[in-house]
């Protein structure tokens, strides 16, 4: 009786671990799409609206993702108070926020380093720079989506096999 309960607990634990990893991969893809949409909005506001980055941060407080809303709101408020240092504010805010997200380090750095890419004086150069970054994130999201199905199958198989192996080993 106790062995059967132990076997079930081990299998459930391993399958739960696998489902958590699958959920993290899906969250990564969702984050990449969200970051791409944010960059698309920033690019459009710079190119067509001729807005500055602090003004755009205020506009981005209206996006659907509450976590990003709060980041942009804090950046805008801090930039309004200090009047300068937006790249440092952006970097500090998004480094703190994105470190807990299931993103790869390169993906984090692309988004955190956005203000450094805005070194051009004219809006078209800034918009083109953001457009290239947007394309890169879209490409990464596409690759992640393509591999997600196979990765999901592999993680599920490994988690079940790990549970079976642990069961056999502990019995």
PDB file of C-alpha atoms in Angstrom:
ATOM      1  CA  UNK A   1       0.000   0.000   0.000  1.00  0.00           C
ATOM      2  CA  UNK A   2       2.708   2.457   0.990  1.00  0.00           C
ATOM      3  CA  UNK A   3       4.800   1.483  -2.011  1.00  0.00           C
ATOM      4  CA  UNK A   4       1.891   2.176  -4.351  1.00  0.00           C
ATOM      5  CA  UNK A   5       1.329   5.597  -2.777  1.00  0.00           C
ATOM      6  CA  UNK A   6       5.062   6.329  -3.037  1.00  0.00           C
ATOM      7  CA  UNK A   7       5.124   5.298  -6.711  1.00  0.00           C
ATOM      8  CA  UNK A   8       2.148   7.540  -7.460  1.00  0.00           C
ATOM      9  CA  UNK A   9       3.709  10.489  -5.607  1.00  0.00           C
ATOM     10  CA  UNK A  10       7.010  10.106  -7.456  1.00  0.00           C
ATOM     11  CA  UNK A  11       5.285   9.898 -10.841  1.00  0.00           C
ATOM     12  CA  UNK A  12       3.040  12.871 -10.099  1.00  0.00           C
ATOM     13  CA  UNK A  13       6.033  14.892  -8.918  1.00  0.00           C
ATOM     14  CA  UNK A  14       8.066  14.145 -12.027  1.00  0.00           C
ATOM     15  CA  UNK A  15       5.150  14.857 -14.371  1.00  0.00           C
ATOM     16  CA  UNK A  16       4.509  18.101 -12.453  1.00  0.00           C
ATOM     17  CA  UNK A  17       8.152  19.083 -12.898  1.00  0.00           C
ATOM     18  CA  UNK A  18       7.836  18.408 -16.634  1.00  0.00           C
ATOM     19  CA  UNK A  19       4.640  20.454 -16.900  1.00  0.00           C
ATOM     20  CA  UNK A  20       6.366  23.340 -15.081  1.00  0.00           C
ATOM     21  CA  UNK A  21       9.214  23.291 -17.609  1.00  0.00           C
ATOM     22  CA  UNK A  22       6.720  23.233 -20.481  1.00  0.00           C
ATOM     23  CA  UNK A  23       4.873  26.169 -18.935  1.00  0.00           C
ATOM     24  CA  UNK A  24       8.131  28.107 -18.666  1.00  0.00           C
ATOM     25  CA  UNK A  25       8.846  27.571 -22.354  1.00  0.00           C
ATOM     26  CA  UNK A  26       5.365  28.748 -23.315  1.00  0.00           C
ATOM     27  CA  UNK A  27       5.764  31.784 -21.039  1.00  0.00           C
ATOM     28  CA  UNK A  28       9.087  32.553 -22.756  1.00  0.00           C
ATOM     29  CA  UNK A  29       7.351  32.584 -26.132  1.00  0.00           C
ATOM     30  CA  UNK A  30       4.586  34.812 -24.757  1.00  0.00           C
ATOM     31  CA  UNK A  31       7.170  37.213 -23.317  1.00  0.00           C
ATOM     32  CA  UNK A  32       9.013  37.394 -26.632  1.00  0.00           C
ATOM     33  CA  UNK A  33       5.790  38.286 -28.437  1.00  0.00           C
ATOM     34  CA  UNK A  34       4.945  40.907 -25.813  1.00  0.00           C
ATOM     35  CA  UNK A  35       8.396  42.462 -26.085  1.00  0.00           C
ATOM     36  CA  UNK A  36       8.107  42.501 -29.883  1.00  0.00           C
ATOM     37  CA  UNK A  37       4.714  44.257 -29.714  1.00  0.00           C
ATOM     38  CA  UNK A  38       6.158  46.830 -27.304  1.00  0.00           C
ATOM     39  CA  UNK A  39       9.059  47.486 -29.660  1.00  0.00           C
ATOM     40  CA  UNK A  40       6.649  47.785 -32.562  1.00  0.00           C
ATOM     41  CA  UNK A  41       4.680  50.422 -30.646  1.00  0.00           C
ATOM     42  CA  UNK A  42       7.856  52.296 -29.665  1.00  0.00           C
ATOM     43  CA  UNK A  43       9.073  52.262 -33.262  1.00  0.00           C
ATOM     44  CA  UNK A  44       5.740  53.567 -34.543  1.00  0.00           C
ATOM     45  CA  UNK A  45       5.579  56.319 -31.929  1.00  0.00           C
ATOM     46  CA  UNK A  46       9.118  57.454 -32.727  1.00  0.00           C
ATOM     47  CA  UNK A  47       8.730  57.260 -36.514  1.00  0.00           C
ATOM     48  CA  UNK A  48       5.218  58.631 -36.967  1.00  0.00           C
ATOM     49  CA  UNK A  49       4.325  60.333 -33.705  1.00  0.00           C
ATOM     50  CA  UNK A  50       7.758  61.937 -33.249  1.00  0.00           C
ATOM     51  CA  UNK A  51       7.534  61.264 -29.504  1.00  0.00           C
ATOM     52  CA  UNK A  52      10.427  60.971 -27.090  1.00  0.00           C
ATOM     53  CA  UNK A  53      11.090  57.811 -25.102  1.00  0.00           C
ATOM     54  CA  UNK A  54       9.721  59.237 -21.805  1.00  0.00           C
ATOM     55  CA  UNK A  55       6.491  60.201 -23.587  1.00  0.00           C
ATOM     56  CA  UNK A  56       6.315  56.733 -25.091  1.00  0.00           C
ATOM     57  CA  UNK A  57       6.770  55.204 -21.635  1.00  0.00           C
ATOM     58  CA  UNK A  58       3.698  57.153 -20.514  1.00  0.00           C
ATOM     59  CA  UNK A  59       1.748  55.836 -23.529  1.00  0.00           C
ATOM     60  CA  UNK A  60       2.882  52.277 -22.797  1.00  0.00           C
ATOM     61  CA  UNK A  61       1.304  52.402 -19.330  1.00  0.00           C
ATOM     62  CA  UNK A  62      -1.915  51.553 -21.184  1.00  0.00           C
ATOM     63  CA  UNK A  63      -0.807  48.175 -22.592  1.00  0.00           C
ATOM     64  CA  UNK A  64      -2.580  44.979 -21.560  1.00  0.00           C
ATOM     65  CA  UNK A  65       0.226  43.340 -19.584  1.00  0.00           C
ATOM     66  CA  UNK A  66       0.049  44.752 -16.049  1.00  0.00           C
ATOM     67  CA  UNK A  67       3.663  43.847 -15.273  1.00  0.00           C
ATOM     68  CA  UNK A  68       4.978  45.891 -18.176  1.00  0.00           C
ATOM     69  CA  UNK A  69       2.523  48.689 -17.344  1.00  0.00           C
ATOM     70  CA  UNK A  70       4.062  49.070 -13.924  1.00  0.00           C
ATOM     71  CA  UNK A  71       7.611  49.084 -15.324  1.00  0.00           C
ATOM     72  CA  UNK A  72       6.798  51.823 -17.809  1.00  0.00           C
ATOM     73  CA  UNK A  73       4.964  53.810 -15.169  1.00  0.00           C
ATOM     74  CA  UNK A  74       7.969  53.689 -12.810  1.00  0.00           C
ATOM     75  CA  UNK A  75      10.328  54.674 -15.643  1.00  0.00           C
ATOM     76  CA  UNK A  76       8.134  57.615 -16.637  1.00  0.00           C
ATOM     77  CA  UNK A  77       7.748  58.834 -13.059  1.00  0.00           C
ATOM     78  CA  UNK A  78      11.465  58.561 -12.325  1.00  0.00           C
ATOM     79  CA  UNK A  79      12.351  60.298 -15.621  1.00  0.00           C
ATOM     80  CA  UNK A  80       9.858  63.078 -14.866  1.00  0.00           C
ATOM     81  CA  UNK A  81      11.369  63.676 -11.444  1.00  0.00           C
ATOM     82  CA  UNK A  82      15.045  63.480 -12.402  1.00  0.00           C
ATOM     83  CA  UNK A  83      14.711  64.848 -15.925  1.00  0.00           C
ATOM     84  CA  UNK A  84      17.580  62.746 -17.242  1.00  0.00           C
ATOM     85  CA  UNK A  85      19.217  59.365 -17.060  1.00  0.00           C
ATOM     86  CA  UNK A  86      16.530  57.479 -18.963  1.00  0.00           C
ATOM     87  CA  UNK A  87      18.910  54.768 -20.246  1.00  0.00           C
ATOM     88  CA  UNK A  88      20.010  54.003 -16.679  1.00  0.00           C
ATOM     89  CA  UNK A  89      16.401  54.006 -15.429  1.00  0.00           C
ATOM     90  CA  UNK A  90      15.310  51.721 -18.283  1.00  0.00           C
ATOM     91  CA  UNK A  91      18.205  49.351 -17.701  1.00  0.00           C
ATOM     92  CA  UNK A  92      17.692  49.136 -13.936  1.00  0.00           C
ATOM     93  CA  UNK A  93      13.926  48.660 -14.205  1.00  0.00           C
ATOM     94  CA  UNK A  94      13.978  46.005 -16.910  1.00  0.00           C
ATOM     95  CA  UNK A  95      16.983  44.138 -15.525  1.00  0.00           C
ATOM     96  CA  UNK A  96      15.083  43.727 -12.259  1.00  0.00           C
ATOM     97  CA  UNK A  97      11.859  42.752 -14.028  1.00  0.00           C
ATOM     98  CA  UNK A  98      13.258  40.419 -16.676  1.00  0.00           C
ATOM     99  CA  UNK A  99      15.643  38.514 -14.407  1.00  0.00           C
ATOM    100  CA  UNK A 100      12.688  36.514 -13.061  1.00  0.00           C
ATOM    101  CA  UNK A 101      11.236  35.839 -16.505  1.00  0.00           C
ATOM    102  CA  UNK A 102      11.992  32.578 -18.379  1.00  0.00           C
ATOM    103  CA  UNK A 103      14.018  34.298 -21.079  1.00  0.00           C
ATOM    104  CA  UNK A 104      17.478  33.550 -22.351  1.00  0.00           C
ATOM    105  CA  UNK A 105      20.208  35.991 -21.347  1.00  0.00           C
ATOM    106  CA  UNK A 106      20.618  37.291 -24.903  1.00  0.00           C
ATOM    107  CA  UNK A 107      16.881  38.017 -25.144  1.00  0.00           C
ATOM    108  CA  UNK A 108      16.984  39.966 -21.889  1.00  0.00           C
ATOM    109  CA  UNK A 109      19.989  41.980 -23.008  1.00  0.00           C
ATOM    110  CA  UNK A 110      18.331  42.921 -26.303  1.00  0.00           C
ATOM    111  CA  UNK A 111      15.391  44.523 -24.502  1.00  0.00           C
ATOM    112  CA  UNK A 112      17.374  45.991 -21.608  1.00  0.00           C
ATOM    113  CA  UNK A 113      19.817  47.650 -24.012  1.00  0.00           C
ATOM    114  CA  UNK A 114      17.101  49.381 -26.055  1.00  0.00           C
ATOM    115  CA  UNK A 115      17.999  52.983 -25.053  1.00  0.00           C
ATOM    116  CA  UNK A 116      21.605  52.365 -26.112  1.00  0.00           C
ATOM    117  CA  UNK A 117      20.345  51.702 -29.652  1.00  0.00           C
ATOM    118  CA  UNK A 118      18.742  55.140 -29.851  1.00  0.00           C
ATOM    119  CA  UNK A 119      21.974  57.040 -30.424  1.00  0.00           C
ATOM    120  CA  UNK A 120      20.755  58.533 -33.708  1.00  0.00           C
ATOM    121  CA  UNK A 121      19.653  62.154 -33.789  1.00  0.00           C
ATOM    122  CA  UNK A 122      16.857  61.726 -36.316  1.00  0.00           C
ATOM    123  CA  UNK A 123      13.735  59.664 -35.755  1.00  0.00           C
ATOM    124  CA  UNK A 124      14.171  57.504 -38.847  1.00  0.00           C
ATOM    125  CA  UNK A 125      17.527  56.163 -37.627  1.00  0.00           C
ATOM    126  CA  UNK A 126      16.067  55.411 -34.208  1.00  0.00           C
ATOM    127  CA  UNK A 127      13.033  53.716 -35.752  1.00  0.00           C
ATOM    128  CA  UNK A 128      15.215  51.598 -38.052  1.00  0.00           C
ATOM    129  CA  UNK A 129      17.372  50.522 -35.128  1.00  0.00           C
ATOM    130  CA  UNK A 130      14.306  49.497 -33.130  1.00  0.00           C
ATOM    131  CA  UNK A 131      12.890  47.794 -36.246  1.00  0.00           C
ATOM    132  CA  UNK A 132      15.983  45.599 -36.502  1.00  0.00           C
ATOM    133  CA  UNK A 133      15.660  44.693 -32.837  1.00  0.00           C
ATOM    134  CA  UNK A 134      11.962  43.953 -33.344  1.00  0.00           C
ATOM    135  CA  UNK A 135      12.766  41.643 -36.275  1.00  0.00           C
ATOM    136  CA  UNK A 136      15.376  39.837 -34.205  1.00  0.00           C
ATOM    137  CA  UNK A 137      12.899  39.212 -31.373  1.00  0.00           C
ATOM    138  CA  UNK A 138      10.263  38.058 -33.872  1.00  0.00           C
ATOM    139  CA  UNK A 139      12.807  35.654 -35.342  1.00  0.00           C
ATOM    140  CA  UNK A 140      13.681  34.304 -31.889  1.00  0.00           C
ATOM    141  CA  UNK A 141       9.987  33.875 -31.071  1.00  0.00           C
ATOM    142  CA  UNK A 142       9.471  32.017 -34.354  1.00  0.00           C
ATOM    143  CA  UNK A 143      12.342  29.661 -33.645  1.00  0.00           C
ATOM    144  CA  UNK A 144      11.033  29.067 -30.125  1.00  0.00           C
ATOM    145  CA  UNK A 145       7.545  28.304 -31.441  1.00  0.00           C
ATOM    146  CA  UNK A 146       8.889  25.897 -34.050  1.00  0.00           C
ATOM    147  CA  UNK A 147      10.819  23.956 -31.444  1.00  0.00           C
ATOM    148  CA  UNK A 148       8.165  24.148 -28.745  1.00  0.00           C
ATOM    149  CA  UNK A 149       6.163  21.118 -29.873  1.00  0.00           C
ATOM    150  CA  UNK A 150       9.210  18.848 -30.035  1.00  0.00           C
ATOM    151  CA  UNK A 151      10.550  20.269 -26.798  1.00  0.00           C
ATOM    152  CA  UNK A 152       7.197  19.657 -25.113  1.00  0.00           C
ATOM    153  CA  UNK A 153       7.166  16.016 -26.218  1.00  0.00           C
ATOM    154  CA  UNK A 154      10.754  15.537 -25.104  1.00  0.00           C
ATOM    155  CA  UNK A 155      10.199  17.120 -21.680  1.00  0.00           C
ATOM    156  CA  UNK A 156       7.066  15.049 -21.082  1.00  0.00           C
ATOM    157  CA  UNK A 157       8.885  11.851 -22.041  1.00  0.00           C
ATOM    158  CA  UNK A 158      11.914  12.661 -19.901  1.00  0.00           C
ATOM    159  CA  UNK A 159       9.783  13.555 -16.891  1.00  0.00           C
ATOM    160  CA  UNK A 160       7.782  10.305 -17.112  1.00  0.00           C
ATOM    161  CA  UNK A 161      10.906   8.229 -17.674  1.00  0.00           C
ATOM    162  CA  UNK A 162      12.615   9.980 -14.755  1.00  0.00           C
ATOM    163  CA  UNK A 163       9.655   9.116 -12.558  1.00  0.00           C
ATOM    164  CA  UNK A 164       9.779   5.487 -13.644  1.00  0.00           C
ATOM    165  CA  UNK A 165      13.540   5.351 -13.137  1.00  0.00           C
ATOM    166  CA  UNK A 166      13.246   6.830  -9.652  1.00  0.00           C
ATOM    167  CA  UNK A 167      10.477   4.393  -8.830  1.00  0.00           C
ATOM    168  CA  UNK A 168      12.553   1.418  -9.903  1.00  0.00           C
ATOM    169  CA  UNK A 169      15.655   2.748  -8.182  1.00  0.00           C
ATOM    170  CA  UNK A 170      13.885   3.416  -4.874  1.00  0.00           C
ATOM    171  CA  UNK A 171      12.051   0.100  -4.769  1.00  0.00           C
TER     172      UNK A 171
END
